[in-house]
Coordinates of N, CA and C in Angstrom, one line a residue:
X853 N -52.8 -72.5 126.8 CA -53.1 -72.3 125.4 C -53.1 -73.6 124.7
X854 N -54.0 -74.0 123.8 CA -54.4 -75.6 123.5 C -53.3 -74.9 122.2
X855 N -52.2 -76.4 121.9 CA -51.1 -76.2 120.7 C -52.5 -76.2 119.6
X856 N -51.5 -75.6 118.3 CA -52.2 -75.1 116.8 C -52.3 -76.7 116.4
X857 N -53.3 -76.5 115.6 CA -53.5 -77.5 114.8 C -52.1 -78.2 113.7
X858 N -51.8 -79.8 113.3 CA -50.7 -80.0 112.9 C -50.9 -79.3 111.2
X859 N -50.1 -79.0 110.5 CA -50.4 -78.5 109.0 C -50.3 -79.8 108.0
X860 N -51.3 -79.6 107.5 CA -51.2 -81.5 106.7 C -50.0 -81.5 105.5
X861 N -49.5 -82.1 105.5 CA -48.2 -82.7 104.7 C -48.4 -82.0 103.4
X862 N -47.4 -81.3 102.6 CA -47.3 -80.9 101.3 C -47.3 -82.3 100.5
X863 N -47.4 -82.5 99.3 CA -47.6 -83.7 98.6 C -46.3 -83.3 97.5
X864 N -44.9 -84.3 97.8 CA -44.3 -83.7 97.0 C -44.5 -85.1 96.2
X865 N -44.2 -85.1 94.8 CA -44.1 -85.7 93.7 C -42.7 -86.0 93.0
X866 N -42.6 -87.6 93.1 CA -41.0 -87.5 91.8 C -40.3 -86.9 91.3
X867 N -39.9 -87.1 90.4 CA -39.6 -86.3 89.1 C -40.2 -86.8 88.1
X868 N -40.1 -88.3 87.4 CA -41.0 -88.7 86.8 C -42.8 -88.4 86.8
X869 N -43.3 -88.6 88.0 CA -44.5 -88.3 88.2 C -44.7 -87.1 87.9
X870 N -44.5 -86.1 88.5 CA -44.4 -84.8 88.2 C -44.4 -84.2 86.7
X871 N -43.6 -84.6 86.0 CA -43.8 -84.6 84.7 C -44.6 -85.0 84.4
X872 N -44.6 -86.5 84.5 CA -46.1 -87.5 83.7 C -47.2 -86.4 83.8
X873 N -47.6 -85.9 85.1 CA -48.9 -85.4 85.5 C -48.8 -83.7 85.0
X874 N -47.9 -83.0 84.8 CA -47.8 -82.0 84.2 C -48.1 -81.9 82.8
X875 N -47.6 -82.9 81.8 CA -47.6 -83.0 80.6 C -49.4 -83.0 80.4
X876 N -49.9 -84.7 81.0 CA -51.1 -84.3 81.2 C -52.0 -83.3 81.3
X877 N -51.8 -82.3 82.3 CA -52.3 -81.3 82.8 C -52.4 -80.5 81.5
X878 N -51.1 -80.1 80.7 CA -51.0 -79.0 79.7 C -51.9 -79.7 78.7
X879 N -51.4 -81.0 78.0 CA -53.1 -81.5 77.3 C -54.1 -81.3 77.4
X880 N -54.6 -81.3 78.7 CA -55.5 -81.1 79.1 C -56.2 -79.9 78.8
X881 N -55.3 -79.0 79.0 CA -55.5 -77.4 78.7 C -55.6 -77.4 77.1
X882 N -55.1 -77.8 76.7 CA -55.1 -77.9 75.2 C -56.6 -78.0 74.4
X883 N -57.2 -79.3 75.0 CA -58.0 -79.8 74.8 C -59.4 -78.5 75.4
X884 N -59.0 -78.2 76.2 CA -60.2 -77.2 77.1 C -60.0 -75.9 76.0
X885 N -59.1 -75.3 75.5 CA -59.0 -74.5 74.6 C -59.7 -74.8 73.2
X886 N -59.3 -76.0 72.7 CA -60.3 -76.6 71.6 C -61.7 -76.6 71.9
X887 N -62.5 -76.8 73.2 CA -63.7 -77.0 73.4 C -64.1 -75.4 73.3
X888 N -63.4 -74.2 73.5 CA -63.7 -73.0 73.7 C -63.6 -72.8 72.3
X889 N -63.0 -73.1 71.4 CA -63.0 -72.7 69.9 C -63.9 -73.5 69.3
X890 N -64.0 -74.4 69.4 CA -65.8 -75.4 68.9 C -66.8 -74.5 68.9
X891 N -66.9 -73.8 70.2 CA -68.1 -73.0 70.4 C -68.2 -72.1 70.2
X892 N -67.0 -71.2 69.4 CA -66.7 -70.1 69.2 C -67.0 -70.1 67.2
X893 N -66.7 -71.3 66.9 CA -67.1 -71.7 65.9 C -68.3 -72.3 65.3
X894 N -69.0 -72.0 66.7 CA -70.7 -73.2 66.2 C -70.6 -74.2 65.5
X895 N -69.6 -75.1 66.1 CA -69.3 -76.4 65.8 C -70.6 -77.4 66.1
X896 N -70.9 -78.8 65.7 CA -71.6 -79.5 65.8 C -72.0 -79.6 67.3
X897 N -72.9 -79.9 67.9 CA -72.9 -80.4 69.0 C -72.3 -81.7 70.0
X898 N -73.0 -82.6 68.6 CA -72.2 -83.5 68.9 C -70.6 -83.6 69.0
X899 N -70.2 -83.0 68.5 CA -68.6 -82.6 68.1 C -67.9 -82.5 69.7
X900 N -68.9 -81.2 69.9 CA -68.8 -80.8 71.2 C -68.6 -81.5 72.8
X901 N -69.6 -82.3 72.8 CA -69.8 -83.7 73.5 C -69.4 -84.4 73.6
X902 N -68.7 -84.7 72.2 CA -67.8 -85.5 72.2 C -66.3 -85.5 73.0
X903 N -65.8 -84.4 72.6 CA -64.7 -83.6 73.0 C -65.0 -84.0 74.8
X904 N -65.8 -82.9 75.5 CA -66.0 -82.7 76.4 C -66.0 -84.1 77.2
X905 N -66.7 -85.1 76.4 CA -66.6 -86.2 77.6 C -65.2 -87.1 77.6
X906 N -64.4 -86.8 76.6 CA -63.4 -87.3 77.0 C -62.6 -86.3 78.1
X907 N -62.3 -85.1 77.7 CA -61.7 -84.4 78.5 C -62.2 -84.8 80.1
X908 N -63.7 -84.9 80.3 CA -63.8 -85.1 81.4 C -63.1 -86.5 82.3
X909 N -63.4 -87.5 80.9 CA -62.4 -88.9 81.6 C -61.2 -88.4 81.6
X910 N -60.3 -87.7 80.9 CA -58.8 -87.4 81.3 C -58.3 -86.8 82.6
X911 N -59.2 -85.9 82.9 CA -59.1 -85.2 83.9 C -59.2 -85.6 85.2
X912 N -60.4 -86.6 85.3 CA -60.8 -87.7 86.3 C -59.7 -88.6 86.4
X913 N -58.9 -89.1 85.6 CA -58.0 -90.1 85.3 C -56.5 -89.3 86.2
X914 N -56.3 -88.0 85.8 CA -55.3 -87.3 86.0 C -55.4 -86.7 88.0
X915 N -57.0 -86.6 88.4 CA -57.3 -86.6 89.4 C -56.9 -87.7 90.4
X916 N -57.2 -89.2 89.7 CA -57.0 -90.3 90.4 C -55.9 -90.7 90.7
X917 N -54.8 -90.6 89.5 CA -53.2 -90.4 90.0 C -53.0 -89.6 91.1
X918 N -53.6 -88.3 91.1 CA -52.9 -87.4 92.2 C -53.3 -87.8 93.7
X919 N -54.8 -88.1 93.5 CA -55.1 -88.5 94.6 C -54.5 -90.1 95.4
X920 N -53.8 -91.2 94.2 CA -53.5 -92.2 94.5 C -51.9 -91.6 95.3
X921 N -51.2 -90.7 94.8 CA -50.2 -90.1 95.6 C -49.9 -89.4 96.3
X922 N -51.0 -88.8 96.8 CA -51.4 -88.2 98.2 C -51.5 -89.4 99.0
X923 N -52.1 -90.5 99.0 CA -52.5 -91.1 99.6 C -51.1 -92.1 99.9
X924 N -50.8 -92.3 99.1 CA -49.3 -93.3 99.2 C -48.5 -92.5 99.9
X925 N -48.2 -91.3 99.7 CA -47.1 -89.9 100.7 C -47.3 -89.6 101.7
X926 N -48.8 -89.7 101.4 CA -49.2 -88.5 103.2 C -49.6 -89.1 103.8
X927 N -50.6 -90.5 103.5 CA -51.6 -91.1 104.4 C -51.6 -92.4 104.5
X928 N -50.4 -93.2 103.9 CA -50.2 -94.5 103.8 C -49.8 -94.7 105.7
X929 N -50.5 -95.9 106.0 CA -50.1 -96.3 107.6 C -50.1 -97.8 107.3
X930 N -49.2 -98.3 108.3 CA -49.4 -100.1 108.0 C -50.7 -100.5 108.2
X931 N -51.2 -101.6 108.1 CA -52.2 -102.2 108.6 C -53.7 -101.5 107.6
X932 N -53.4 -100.3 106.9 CA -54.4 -99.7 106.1 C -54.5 -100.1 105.1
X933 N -55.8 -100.1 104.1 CA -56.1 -100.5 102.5 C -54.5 -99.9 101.9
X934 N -54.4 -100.4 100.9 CA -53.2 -99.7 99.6 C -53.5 -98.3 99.3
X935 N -53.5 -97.4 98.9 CA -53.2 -96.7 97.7 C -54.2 -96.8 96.7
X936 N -53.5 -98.0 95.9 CA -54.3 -98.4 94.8 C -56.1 -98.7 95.2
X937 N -55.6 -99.8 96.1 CA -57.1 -100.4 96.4 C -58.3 -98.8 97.0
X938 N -57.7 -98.0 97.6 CA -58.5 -96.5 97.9 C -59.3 -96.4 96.4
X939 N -58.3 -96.0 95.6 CA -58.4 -95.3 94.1 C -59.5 -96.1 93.0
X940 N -59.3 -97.4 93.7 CA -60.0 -98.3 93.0 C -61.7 -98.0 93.5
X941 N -61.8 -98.2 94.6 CA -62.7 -97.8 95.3 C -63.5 -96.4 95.0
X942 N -62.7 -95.6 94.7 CA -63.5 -94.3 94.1 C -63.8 -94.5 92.7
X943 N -63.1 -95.5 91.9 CA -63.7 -95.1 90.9 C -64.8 -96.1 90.6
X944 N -65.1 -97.2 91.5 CA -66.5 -97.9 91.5 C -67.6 -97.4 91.8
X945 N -67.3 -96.2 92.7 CA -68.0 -95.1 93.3 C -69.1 -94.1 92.6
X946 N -68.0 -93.9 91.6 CA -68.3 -92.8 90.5 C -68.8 -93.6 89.2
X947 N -68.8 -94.9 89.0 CA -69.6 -95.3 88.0 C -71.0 -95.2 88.4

């Protein structure tokens, strides 16, 4: 019987980080609730757009931390790119 597959690492977080990125997170929700009341309000469009493209850089921003600490936790190996240098890499990606 060929053994199970390994289960990939849980990503545990600081304590500092974990906050930082929580605090975040709840902003973020904050902000996503404001965009639902904009619209709820037939606020300007532009208003709207506005809003929205920031939330989207926050969120992207808040993605890139998590992913920079997965990568530092779970998948850092010697002789491999950093962490940072990955993270950097995705976001030249995504411009």
């Amino acid at each position: 019987m060929p053994a199970a597959p390994e289960a990939p690492p849980n990503l545990r977080f600081d304590v500092q980080d974990k906050t930082r990125i929580i605090h975040r997170l709840r902003r973020l929700e904050g902000q996503v609730r404001g965009l639902q009341k904009m619209v709820e309000e037939d606020r300007e469009c532009r208003e709207i757009l506005t809003l929205l493209s920031g939330v989207r850089r926050a969120l992207d921003s808040v993605g890139e931390e998590i992913l920079e600490a997965y990568l530092a936790r779970c998948q850092a190996s010697p002789g491999q790119p950093q962490p940072a240098q990955v993270v950097e890499v995705v976001r030249l990606l995504r411009k």
